[in-house]
Coordinates of N, CA and C in Angstrom, one line a residue:
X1 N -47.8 89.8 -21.9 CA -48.7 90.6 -21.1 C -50.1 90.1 -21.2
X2 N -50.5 89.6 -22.5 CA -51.7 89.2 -22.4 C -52.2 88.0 -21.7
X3 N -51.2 87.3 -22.0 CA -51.1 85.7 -21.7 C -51.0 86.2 -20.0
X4 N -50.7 87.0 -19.3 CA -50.6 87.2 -17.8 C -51.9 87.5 -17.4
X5 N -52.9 88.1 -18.2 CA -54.3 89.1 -18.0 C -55.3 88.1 -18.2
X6 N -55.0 87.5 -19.2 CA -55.6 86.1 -19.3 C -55.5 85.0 -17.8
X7 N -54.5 85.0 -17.8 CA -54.6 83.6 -16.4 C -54.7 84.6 -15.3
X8 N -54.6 85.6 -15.2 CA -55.3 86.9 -13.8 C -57.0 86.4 -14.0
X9 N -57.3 86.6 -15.0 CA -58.7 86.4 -15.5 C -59.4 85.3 -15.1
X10 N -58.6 84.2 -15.7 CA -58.9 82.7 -15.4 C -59.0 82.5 -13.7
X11 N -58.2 82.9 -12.8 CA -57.5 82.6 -11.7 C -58.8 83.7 -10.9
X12 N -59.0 84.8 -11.2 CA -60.5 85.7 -10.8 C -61.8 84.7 -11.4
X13 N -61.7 84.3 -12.2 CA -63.2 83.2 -12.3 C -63.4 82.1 -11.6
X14 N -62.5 81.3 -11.8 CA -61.8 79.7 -10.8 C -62.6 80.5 -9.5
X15 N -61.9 81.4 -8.6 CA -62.0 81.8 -7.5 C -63.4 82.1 -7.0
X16 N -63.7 83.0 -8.0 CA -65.4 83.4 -7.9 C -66.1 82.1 -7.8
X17 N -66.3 80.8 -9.1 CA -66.6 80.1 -9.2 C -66.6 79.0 -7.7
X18 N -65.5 79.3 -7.0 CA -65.4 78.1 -5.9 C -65.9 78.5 -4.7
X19 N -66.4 80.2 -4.7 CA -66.7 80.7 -3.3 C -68.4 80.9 -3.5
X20 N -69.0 80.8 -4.8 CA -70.1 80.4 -4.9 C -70.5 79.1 -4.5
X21 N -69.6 77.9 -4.6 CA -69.8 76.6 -4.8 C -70.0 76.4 -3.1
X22 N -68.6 76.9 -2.3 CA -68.6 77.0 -1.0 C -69.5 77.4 -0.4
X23 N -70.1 79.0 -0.9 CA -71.4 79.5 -0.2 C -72.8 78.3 -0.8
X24 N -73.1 78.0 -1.5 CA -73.9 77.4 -1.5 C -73.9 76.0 -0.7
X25 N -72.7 75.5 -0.6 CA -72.8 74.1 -0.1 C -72.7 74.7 1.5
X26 N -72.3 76.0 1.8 CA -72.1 76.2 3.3 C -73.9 76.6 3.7
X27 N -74.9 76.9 2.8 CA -76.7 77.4 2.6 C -77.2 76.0 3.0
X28 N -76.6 74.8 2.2 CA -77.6 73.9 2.2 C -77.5 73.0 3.3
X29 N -75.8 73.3 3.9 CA -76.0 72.5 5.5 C -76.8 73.3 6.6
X30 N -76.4 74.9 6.7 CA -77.3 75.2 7.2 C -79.2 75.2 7.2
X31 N -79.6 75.3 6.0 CA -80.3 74.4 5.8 C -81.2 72.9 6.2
X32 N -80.3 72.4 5.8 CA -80.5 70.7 6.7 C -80.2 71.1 7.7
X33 N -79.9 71.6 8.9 CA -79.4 71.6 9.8 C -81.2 72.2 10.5
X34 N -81.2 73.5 9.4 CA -82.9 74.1 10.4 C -83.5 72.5 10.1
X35 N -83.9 72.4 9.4 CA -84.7 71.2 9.0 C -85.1 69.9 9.9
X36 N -83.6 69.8 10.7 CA -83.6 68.7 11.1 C -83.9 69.0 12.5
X37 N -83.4 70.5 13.0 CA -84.3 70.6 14.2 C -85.2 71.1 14.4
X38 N -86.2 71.2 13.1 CA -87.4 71.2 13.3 C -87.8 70.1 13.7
X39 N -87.5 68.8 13.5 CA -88.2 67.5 13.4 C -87.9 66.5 12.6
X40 N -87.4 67.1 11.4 CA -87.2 66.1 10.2 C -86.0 65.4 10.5
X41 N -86.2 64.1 10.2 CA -85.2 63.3 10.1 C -83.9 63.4 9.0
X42 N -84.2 62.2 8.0 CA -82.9 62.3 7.1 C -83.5 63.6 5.5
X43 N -82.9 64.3 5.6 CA -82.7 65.8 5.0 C -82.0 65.9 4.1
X44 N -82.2 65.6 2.5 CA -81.6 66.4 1.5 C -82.0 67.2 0.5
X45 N -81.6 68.0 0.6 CA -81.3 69.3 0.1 C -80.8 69.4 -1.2
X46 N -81.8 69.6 -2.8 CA -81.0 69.8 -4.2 C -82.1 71.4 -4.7
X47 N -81.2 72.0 -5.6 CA -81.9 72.7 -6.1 C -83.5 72.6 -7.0
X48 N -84.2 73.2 -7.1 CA -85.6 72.6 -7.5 C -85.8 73.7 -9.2
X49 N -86.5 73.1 -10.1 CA -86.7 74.1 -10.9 C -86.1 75.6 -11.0
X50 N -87.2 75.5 -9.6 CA -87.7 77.1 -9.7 C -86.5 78.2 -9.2
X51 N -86.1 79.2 -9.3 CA -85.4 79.8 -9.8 C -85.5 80.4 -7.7
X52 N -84.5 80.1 -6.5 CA -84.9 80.7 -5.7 C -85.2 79.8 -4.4
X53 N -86.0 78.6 -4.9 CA -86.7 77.5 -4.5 C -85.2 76.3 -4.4
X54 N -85.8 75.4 -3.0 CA -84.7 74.1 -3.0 C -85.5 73.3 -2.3
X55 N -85.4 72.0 -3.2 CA -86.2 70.8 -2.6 C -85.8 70.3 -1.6
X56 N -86.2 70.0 -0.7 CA -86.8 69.5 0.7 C -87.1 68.0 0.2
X57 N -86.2 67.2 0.4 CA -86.5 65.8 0.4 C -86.2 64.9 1.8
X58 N -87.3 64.7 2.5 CA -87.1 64.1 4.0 C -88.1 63.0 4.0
X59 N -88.0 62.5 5.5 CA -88.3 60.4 5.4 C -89.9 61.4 5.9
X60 N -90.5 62.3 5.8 CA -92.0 62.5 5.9 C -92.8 63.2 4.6
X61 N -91.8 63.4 3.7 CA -91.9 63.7 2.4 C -91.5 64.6 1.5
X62 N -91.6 65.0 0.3 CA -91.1 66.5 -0.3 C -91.5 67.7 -0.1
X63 N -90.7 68.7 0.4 CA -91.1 70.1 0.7 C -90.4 70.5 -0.1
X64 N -90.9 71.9 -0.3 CA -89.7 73.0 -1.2 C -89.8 74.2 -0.3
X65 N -88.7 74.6 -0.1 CA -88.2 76.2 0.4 C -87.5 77.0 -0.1
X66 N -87.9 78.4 0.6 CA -86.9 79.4 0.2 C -85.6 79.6 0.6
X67 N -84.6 79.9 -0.1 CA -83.3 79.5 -0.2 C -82.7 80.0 1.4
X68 N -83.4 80.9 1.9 CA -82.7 82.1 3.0 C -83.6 80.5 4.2
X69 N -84.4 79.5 4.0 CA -85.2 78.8 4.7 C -86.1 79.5 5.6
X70 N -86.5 80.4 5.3 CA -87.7 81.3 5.8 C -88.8 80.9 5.7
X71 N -89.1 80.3 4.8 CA -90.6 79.8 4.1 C -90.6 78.5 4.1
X72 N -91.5 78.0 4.0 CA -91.5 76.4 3.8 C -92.8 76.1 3.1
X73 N -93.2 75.2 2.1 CA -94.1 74.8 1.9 C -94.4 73.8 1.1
X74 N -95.3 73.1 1.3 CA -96.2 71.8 0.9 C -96.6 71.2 -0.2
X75 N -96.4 70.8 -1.1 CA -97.5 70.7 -2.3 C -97.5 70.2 -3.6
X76 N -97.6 70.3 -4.5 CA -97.3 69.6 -5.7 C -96.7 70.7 -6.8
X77 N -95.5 70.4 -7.1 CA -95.0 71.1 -8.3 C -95.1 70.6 -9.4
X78 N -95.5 71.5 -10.9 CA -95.9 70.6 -11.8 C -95.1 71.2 -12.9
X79 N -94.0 70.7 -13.7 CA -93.5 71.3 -14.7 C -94.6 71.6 -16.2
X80 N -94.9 72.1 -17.1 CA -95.6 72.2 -18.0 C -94.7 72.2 -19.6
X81 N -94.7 71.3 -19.8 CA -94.1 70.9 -20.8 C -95.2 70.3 -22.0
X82 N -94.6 70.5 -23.9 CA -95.5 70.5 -24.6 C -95.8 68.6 -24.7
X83 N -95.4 67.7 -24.0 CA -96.0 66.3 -23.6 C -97.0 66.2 -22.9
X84 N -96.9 67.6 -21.7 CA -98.3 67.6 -20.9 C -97.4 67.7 -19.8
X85 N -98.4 67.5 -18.5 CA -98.1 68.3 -17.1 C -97.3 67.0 -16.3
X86 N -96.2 67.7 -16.2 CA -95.5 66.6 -14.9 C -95.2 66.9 -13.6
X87 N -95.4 66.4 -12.7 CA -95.4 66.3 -11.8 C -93.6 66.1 -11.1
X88 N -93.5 67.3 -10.7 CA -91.9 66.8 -10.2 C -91.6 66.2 -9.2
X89 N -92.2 66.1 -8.0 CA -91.8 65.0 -6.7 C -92.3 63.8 -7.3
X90 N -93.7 63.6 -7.9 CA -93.2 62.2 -8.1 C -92.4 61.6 -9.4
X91 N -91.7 62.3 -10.2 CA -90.8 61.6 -10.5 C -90.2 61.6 -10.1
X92 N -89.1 62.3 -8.5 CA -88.3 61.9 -8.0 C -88.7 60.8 -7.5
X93 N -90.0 60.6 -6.8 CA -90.1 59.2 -5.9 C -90.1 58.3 -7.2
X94 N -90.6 58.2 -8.0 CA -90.4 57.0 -9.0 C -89.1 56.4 -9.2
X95 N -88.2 57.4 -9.5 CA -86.7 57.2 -9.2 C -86.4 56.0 -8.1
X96 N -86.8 56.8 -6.6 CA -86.0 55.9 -5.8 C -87.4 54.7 -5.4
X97 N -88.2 54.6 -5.9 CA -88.9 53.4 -6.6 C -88.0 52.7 -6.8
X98 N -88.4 52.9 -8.3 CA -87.3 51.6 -9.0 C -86.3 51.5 -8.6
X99 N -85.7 52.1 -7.9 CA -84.5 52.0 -7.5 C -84.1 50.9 -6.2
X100 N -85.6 50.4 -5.7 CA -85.7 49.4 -4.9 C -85.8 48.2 -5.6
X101 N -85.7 47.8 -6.5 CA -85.8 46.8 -7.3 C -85.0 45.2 -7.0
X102 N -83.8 46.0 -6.7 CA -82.8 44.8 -5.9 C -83.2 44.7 -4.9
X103 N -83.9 45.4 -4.0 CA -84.2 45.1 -2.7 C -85.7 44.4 -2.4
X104 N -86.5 44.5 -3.5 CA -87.7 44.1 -3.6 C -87.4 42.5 -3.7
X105 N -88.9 41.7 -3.1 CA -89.5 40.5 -3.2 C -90.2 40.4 -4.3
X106 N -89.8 39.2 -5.5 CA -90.3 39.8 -6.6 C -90.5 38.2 -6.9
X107 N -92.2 38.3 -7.2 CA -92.7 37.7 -8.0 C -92.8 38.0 -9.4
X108 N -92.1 37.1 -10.7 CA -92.4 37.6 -11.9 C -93.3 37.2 -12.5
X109 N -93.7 37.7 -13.5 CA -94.4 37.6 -14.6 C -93.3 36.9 -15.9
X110 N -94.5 35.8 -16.2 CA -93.4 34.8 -17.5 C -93.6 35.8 -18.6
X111 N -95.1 36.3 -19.1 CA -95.2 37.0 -20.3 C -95.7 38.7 -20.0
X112 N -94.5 39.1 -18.7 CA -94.5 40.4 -18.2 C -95.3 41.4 -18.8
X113 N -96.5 42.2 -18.7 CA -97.0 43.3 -19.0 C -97.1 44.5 -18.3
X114 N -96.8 44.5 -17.0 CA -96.8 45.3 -15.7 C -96.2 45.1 -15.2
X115 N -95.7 45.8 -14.1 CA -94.7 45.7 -12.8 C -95.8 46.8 -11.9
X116 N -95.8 46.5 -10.7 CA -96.4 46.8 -9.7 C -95.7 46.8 -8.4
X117 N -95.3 47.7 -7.3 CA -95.0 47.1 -6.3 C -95.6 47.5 -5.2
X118 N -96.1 46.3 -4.2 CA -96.8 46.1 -3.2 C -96.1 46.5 -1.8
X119 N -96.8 47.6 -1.1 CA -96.6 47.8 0.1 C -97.1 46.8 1.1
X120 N -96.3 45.9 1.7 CA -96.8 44.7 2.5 C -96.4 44.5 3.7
X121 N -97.4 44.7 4.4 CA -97.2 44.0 6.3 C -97.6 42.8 6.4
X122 N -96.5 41.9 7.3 CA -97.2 40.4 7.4 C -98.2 40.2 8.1
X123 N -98.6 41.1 8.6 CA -99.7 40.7 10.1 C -101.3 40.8 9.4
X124 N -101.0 41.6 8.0 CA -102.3 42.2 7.3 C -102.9 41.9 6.6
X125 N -104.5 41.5 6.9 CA -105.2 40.6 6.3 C -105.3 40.5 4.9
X126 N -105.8 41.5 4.6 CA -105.5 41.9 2.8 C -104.3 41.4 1.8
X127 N -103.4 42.1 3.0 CA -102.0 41.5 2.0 C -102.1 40.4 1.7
X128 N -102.4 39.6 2.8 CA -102.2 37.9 2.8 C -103.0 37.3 1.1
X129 N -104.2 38.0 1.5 CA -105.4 37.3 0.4 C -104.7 37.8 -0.8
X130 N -103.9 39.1 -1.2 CA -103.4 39.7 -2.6 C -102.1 38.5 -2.7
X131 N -101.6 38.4 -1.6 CA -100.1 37.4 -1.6 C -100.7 36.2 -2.0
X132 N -101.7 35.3 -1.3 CA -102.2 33.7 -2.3 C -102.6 34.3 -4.2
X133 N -102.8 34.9 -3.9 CA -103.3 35.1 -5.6 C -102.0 35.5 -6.3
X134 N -100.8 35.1 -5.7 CA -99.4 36.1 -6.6 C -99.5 34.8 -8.3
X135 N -100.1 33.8 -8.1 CA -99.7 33.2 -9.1 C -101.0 33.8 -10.3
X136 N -102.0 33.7 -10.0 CA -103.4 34.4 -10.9 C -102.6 35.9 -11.3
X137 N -102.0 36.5 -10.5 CA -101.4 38.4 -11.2 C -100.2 37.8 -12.3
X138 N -99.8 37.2 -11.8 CA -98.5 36.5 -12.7 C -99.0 36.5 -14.2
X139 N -100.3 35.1 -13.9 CA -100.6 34.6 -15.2 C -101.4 36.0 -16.0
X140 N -101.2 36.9 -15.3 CA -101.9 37.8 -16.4 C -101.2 38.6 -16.8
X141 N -100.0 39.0 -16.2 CA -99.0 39.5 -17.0 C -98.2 40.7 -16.1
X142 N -98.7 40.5 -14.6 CA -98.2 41.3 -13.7 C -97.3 40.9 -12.5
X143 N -96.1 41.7 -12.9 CA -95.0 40.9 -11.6 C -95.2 41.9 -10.8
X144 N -95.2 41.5 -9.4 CA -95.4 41.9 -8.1 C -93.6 41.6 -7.5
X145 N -93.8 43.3 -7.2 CA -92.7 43.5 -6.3 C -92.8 44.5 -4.6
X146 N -92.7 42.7 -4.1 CA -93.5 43.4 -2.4 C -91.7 44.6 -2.0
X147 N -92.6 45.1 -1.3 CA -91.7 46.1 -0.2 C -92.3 46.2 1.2
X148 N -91.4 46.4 2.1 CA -91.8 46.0 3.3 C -92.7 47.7 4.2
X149 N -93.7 47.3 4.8 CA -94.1 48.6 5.0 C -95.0 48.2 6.6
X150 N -94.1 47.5 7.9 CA -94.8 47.6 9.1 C -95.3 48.6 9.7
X151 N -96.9 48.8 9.7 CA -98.0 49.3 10.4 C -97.5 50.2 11.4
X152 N -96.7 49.2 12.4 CA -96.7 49.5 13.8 C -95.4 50.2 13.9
X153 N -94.8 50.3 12.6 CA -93.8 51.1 13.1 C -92.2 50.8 13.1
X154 N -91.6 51.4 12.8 CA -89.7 50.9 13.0 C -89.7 49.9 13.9
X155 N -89.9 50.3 15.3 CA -89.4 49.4 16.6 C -90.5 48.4 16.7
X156 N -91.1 48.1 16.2 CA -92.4 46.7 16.3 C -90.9 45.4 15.9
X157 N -91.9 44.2 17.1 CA -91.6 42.9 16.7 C -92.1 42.7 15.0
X158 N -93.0 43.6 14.4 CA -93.1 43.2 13.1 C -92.2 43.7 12.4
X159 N -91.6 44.8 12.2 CA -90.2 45.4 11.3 C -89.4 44.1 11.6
X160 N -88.9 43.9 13.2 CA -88.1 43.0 13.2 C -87.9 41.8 12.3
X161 N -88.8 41.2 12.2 CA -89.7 40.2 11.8 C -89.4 40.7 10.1
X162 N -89.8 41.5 9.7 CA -89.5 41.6 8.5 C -88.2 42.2 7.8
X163 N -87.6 42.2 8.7 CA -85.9 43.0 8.4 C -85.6 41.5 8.2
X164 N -85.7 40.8 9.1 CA -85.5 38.6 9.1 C -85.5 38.1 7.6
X165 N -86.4 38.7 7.1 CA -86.9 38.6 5.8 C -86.4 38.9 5.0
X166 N -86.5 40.2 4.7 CA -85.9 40.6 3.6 C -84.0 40.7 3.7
X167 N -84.2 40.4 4.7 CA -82.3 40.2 4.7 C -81.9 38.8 4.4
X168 N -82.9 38.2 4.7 CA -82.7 36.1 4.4 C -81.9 36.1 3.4
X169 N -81.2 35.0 2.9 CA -80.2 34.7 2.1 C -81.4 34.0 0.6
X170 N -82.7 33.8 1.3 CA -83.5 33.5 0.5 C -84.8 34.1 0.5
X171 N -85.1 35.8 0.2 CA -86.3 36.6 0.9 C -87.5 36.0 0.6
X172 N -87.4 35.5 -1.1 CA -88.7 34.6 -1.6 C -88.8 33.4 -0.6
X173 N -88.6 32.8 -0.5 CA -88.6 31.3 0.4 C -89.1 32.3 1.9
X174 N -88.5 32.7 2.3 CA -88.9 33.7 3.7 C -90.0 34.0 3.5
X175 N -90.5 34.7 2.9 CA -91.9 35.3 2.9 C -92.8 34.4 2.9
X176 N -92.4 33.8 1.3 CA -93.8 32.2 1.6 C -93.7 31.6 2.7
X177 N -92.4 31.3 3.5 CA -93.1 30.8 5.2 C -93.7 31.7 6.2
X178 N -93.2 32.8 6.1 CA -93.7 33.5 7.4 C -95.2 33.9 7.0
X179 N -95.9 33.7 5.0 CA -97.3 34.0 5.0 C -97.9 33.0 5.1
X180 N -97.8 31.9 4.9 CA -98.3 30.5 4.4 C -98.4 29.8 5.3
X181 N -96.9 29.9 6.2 CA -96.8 29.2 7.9 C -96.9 29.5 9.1
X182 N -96.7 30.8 8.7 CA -96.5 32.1 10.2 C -95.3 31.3 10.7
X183 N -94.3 31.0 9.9 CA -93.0 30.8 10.1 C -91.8 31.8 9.7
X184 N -91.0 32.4 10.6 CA -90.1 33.4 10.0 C -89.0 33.3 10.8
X185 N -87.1 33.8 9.7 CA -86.2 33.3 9.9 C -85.8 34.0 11.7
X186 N -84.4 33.5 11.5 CA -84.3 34.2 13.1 C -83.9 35.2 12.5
X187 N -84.6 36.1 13.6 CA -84.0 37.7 13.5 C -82.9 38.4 13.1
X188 N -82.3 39.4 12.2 CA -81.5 39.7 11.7 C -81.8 41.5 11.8
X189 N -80.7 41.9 12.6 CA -80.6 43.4 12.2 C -80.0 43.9 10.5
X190 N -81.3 44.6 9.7 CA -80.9 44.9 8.5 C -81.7 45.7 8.2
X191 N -81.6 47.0 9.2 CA -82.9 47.8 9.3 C -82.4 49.4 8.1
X192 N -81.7 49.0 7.5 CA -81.5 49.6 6.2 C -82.6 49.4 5.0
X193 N -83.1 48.3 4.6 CA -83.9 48.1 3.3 C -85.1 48.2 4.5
X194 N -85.5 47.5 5.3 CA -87.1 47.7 5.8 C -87.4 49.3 6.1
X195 N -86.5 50.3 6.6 CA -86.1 51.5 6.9 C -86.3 52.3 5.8
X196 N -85.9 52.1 4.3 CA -85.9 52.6 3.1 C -87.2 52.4 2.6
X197 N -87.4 51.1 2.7 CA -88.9 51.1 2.1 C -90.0 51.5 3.0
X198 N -89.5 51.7 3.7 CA -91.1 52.1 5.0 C -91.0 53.8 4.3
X199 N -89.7 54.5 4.8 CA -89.9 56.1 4.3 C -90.2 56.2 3.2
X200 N -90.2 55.2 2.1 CA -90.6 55.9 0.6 C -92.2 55.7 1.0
X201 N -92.6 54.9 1.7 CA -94.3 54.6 1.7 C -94.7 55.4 2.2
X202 N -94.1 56.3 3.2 CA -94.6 57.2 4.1 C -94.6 58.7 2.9
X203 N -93.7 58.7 2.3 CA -93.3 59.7 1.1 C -93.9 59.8 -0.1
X204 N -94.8 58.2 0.0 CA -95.7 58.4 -1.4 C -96.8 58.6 -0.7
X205 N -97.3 58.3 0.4 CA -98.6 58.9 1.5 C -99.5 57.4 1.4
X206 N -99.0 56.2 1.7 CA -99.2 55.1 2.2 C -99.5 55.4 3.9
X207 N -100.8 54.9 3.7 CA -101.0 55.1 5.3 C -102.0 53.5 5.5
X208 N -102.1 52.5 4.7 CA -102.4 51.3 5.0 C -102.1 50.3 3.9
X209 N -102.0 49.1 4.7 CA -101.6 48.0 3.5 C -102.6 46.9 2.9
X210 N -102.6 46.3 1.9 CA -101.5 46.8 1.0 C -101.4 48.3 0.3
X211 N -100.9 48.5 -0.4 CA -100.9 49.9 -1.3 C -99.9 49.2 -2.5
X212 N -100.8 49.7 -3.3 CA -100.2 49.0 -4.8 C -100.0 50.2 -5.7
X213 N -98.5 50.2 -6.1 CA -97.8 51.7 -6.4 C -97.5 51.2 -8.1
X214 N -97.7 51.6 -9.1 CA -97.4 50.8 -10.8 C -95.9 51.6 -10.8
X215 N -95.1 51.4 -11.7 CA -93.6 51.6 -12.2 C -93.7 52.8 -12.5
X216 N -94.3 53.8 -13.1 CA -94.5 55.3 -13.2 C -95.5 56.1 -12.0
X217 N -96.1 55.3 -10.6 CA -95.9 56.3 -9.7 C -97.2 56.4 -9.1
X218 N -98.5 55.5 -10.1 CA -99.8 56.2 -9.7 C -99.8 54.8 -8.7
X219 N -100.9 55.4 -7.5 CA -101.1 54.3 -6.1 C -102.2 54.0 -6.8
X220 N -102.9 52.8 -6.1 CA -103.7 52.1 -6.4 C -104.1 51.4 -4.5
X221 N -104.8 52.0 -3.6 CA -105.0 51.5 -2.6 C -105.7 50.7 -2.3
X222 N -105.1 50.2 -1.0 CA -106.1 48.8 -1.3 C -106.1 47.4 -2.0
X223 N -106.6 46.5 -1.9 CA -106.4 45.3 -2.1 C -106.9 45.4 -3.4
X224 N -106.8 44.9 -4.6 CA -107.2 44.8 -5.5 C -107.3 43.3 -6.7
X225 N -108.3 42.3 -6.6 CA -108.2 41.1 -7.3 C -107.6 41.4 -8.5
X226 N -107.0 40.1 -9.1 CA -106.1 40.2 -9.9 C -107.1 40.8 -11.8
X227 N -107.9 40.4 -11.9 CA -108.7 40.9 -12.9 C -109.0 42.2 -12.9
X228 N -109.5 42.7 -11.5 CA -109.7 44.2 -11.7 C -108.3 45.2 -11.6
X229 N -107.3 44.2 -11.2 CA -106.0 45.3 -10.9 C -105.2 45.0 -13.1
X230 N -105.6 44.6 -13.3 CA -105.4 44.5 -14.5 C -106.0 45.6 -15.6
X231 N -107.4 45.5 -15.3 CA -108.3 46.0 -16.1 C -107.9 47.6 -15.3
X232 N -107.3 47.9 -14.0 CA -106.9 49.3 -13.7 C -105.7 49.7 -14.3
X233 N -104.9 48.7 -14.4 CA -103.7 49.3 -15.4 C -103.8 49.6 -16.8
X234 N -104.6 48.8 -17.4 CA -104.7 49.0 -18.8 C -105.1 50.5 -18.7
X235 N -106.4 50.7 -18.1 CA -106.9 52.1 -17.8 C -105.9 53.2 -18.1
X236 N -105.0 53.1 -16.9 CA -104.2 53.5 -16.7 C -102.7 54.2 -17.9
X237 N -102.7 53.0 -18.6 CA -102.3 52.9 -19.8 C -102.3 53.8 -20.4
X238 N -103.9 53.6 -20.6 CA -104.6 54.1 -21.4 C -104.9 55.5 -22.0
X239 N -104.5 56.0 -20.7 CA -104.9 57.8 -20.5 C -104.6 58.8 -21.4

C-alpha cells in the first residue's frame, strides 16, 4: 500500500511539474509573440534574476518584462554581489561576444596582452586609418578582432560587399583587398554572420564606426591610435 501512495505521489508531482513547464513555455511564446508584433524582430525570452521579471533579448537590445507582458522596460540591471556590482545584460552580450570569435577577422597578437574587437564598415574613413596600423596594435600586444557593422544597413551594396568577405574561403586576405585595393570577392549570400554581428552592435549601442568593444564588454568609441588604445586598456585593467 505504501509503495502504491508513493508512486500516486511521484505520478501527482511528475504531472504538476510538466503542467508548470507547459504553462510556462505556453507564457513565453505568447510573449514573443506580443513582442514581435510590437516591432521586434528576433525575440528570446529567458527568465531574469528577479523574481516575476523575464529578459527580453531582441536584435534592438535587452528589455526585461513583466511576466503577464504588461510592463516593459529599459535599463540596466545590476546584480550586487560581495566582488562588486555587475551588470547583467552585459554579461550576456559579452557572452555572445566572444562567441563571435570564429566568425571574427582576426589579426593576432605574437606576445598577446589584449583582445579587442572592432566594429568595421569598409566605406569608413577611420576604420581604414585603425585597419593600416593592425601591425603597430599587434606589436603592442593587442589582437584585433574586426566584426562586420554596415552603416547603411542590411540591404546596402555594403553588407553585401561584406557578407563577400566574411564568407571568403580566405576573410583575412578579403579584407586586405577590399581595404588596401577597394578590391572585393564576388558576392556571396551569407547574411547570417554579417546579420549577427551588425545586431550585437546595435545591442551594445554602436551607432558609428569604428567602435572598439575589449573581451569583458567596456566600448571604447571611436578611432583610437595604437599607443593611446593601449594606455586605455591598461586603465581599464586597472580599475
Amino acid at each position: 500500500m505504501l509503495t502504491m501512495i508513493r508512486k500516486a505521489s511521484l505520478g501527482v508531482l511528475l504531472m504538476g511539474l510538466f503542467s508548470s513547464f507547459a504553462t510556462a513555455a505556453s507564457t513565453d511564446a505568447s510573449l514573443q509573440k506580443k513582442f514581435q508584433d510590437l516591432g521586434f524582430g528576433q525575440v528570446s525570452i529567458t527568465p531574469s534574476p528577479l523574481e516575476g521579471i523575464k529578459t527580453i533579448d531582441t536584435d534592438r537590445g535587452i528589455f526585461y518584462a513583466s511576466d503577464n507582458g504588461e510592463y516593459l522596460f529599459d535599463g540596466k540591471l545590476f546584480h550586487i554581489t560581495p566582488k562588486g556590482v555587475e551588470d547583467i545584460a552585459l554579461k550576456s552580450l559579452v557572452k555572445k561576444l566572444n562567441a563571435q570569435k570564429a566568425n571574427a577577422i582576426t589579426y593576432p597578437a605574437k606576445n598577446e596582452k589584449y583582445v579587442v574587437y572592432v566594429f568595421l564598415d569598409i566605406t569608413c574613413h577611420y576604420c581604414h586609418i585603425l585597419f593600416e596600423q593592425n601591425q603597430k596594435y599587434n606589436d603592442l600586444g593587442i589582437t584585433i578582432r574586426y566584426l562586420a557593422f554596415p552603416r547603411q544597413g542590411l540591404h546596402s551594396q555594403n553588407a553585401q560587399r561584406m557578407e563577400a568577405i566574411w564568407a571568403s574561403p580566405d576573410p583575412v586576405q578579403a579584407l586586405n583587398q577590399a581595404e588596401n585595393d577597394r578590391v572585393y570577392p564576388e558576392t556571396l549570400k551569407q547574411p547570417n554572420i554579417v546579420k549577427a554581428q551588425y545586431d550585437l552592435g546595435v545591442q551594445f549601442g554602436v551607432q558609428g564606426t569604428p567602435a572598439i568593444i575589449t573581451s569583458s564588454g567596456e566600448m571604447i568609441n571611436g578611432y583610437m591610435p595604437p599607443d593611446r588604445l593601449l594606455r586605455a586598456l591598461e586603465a581599464l585593467q586597472n580599475k
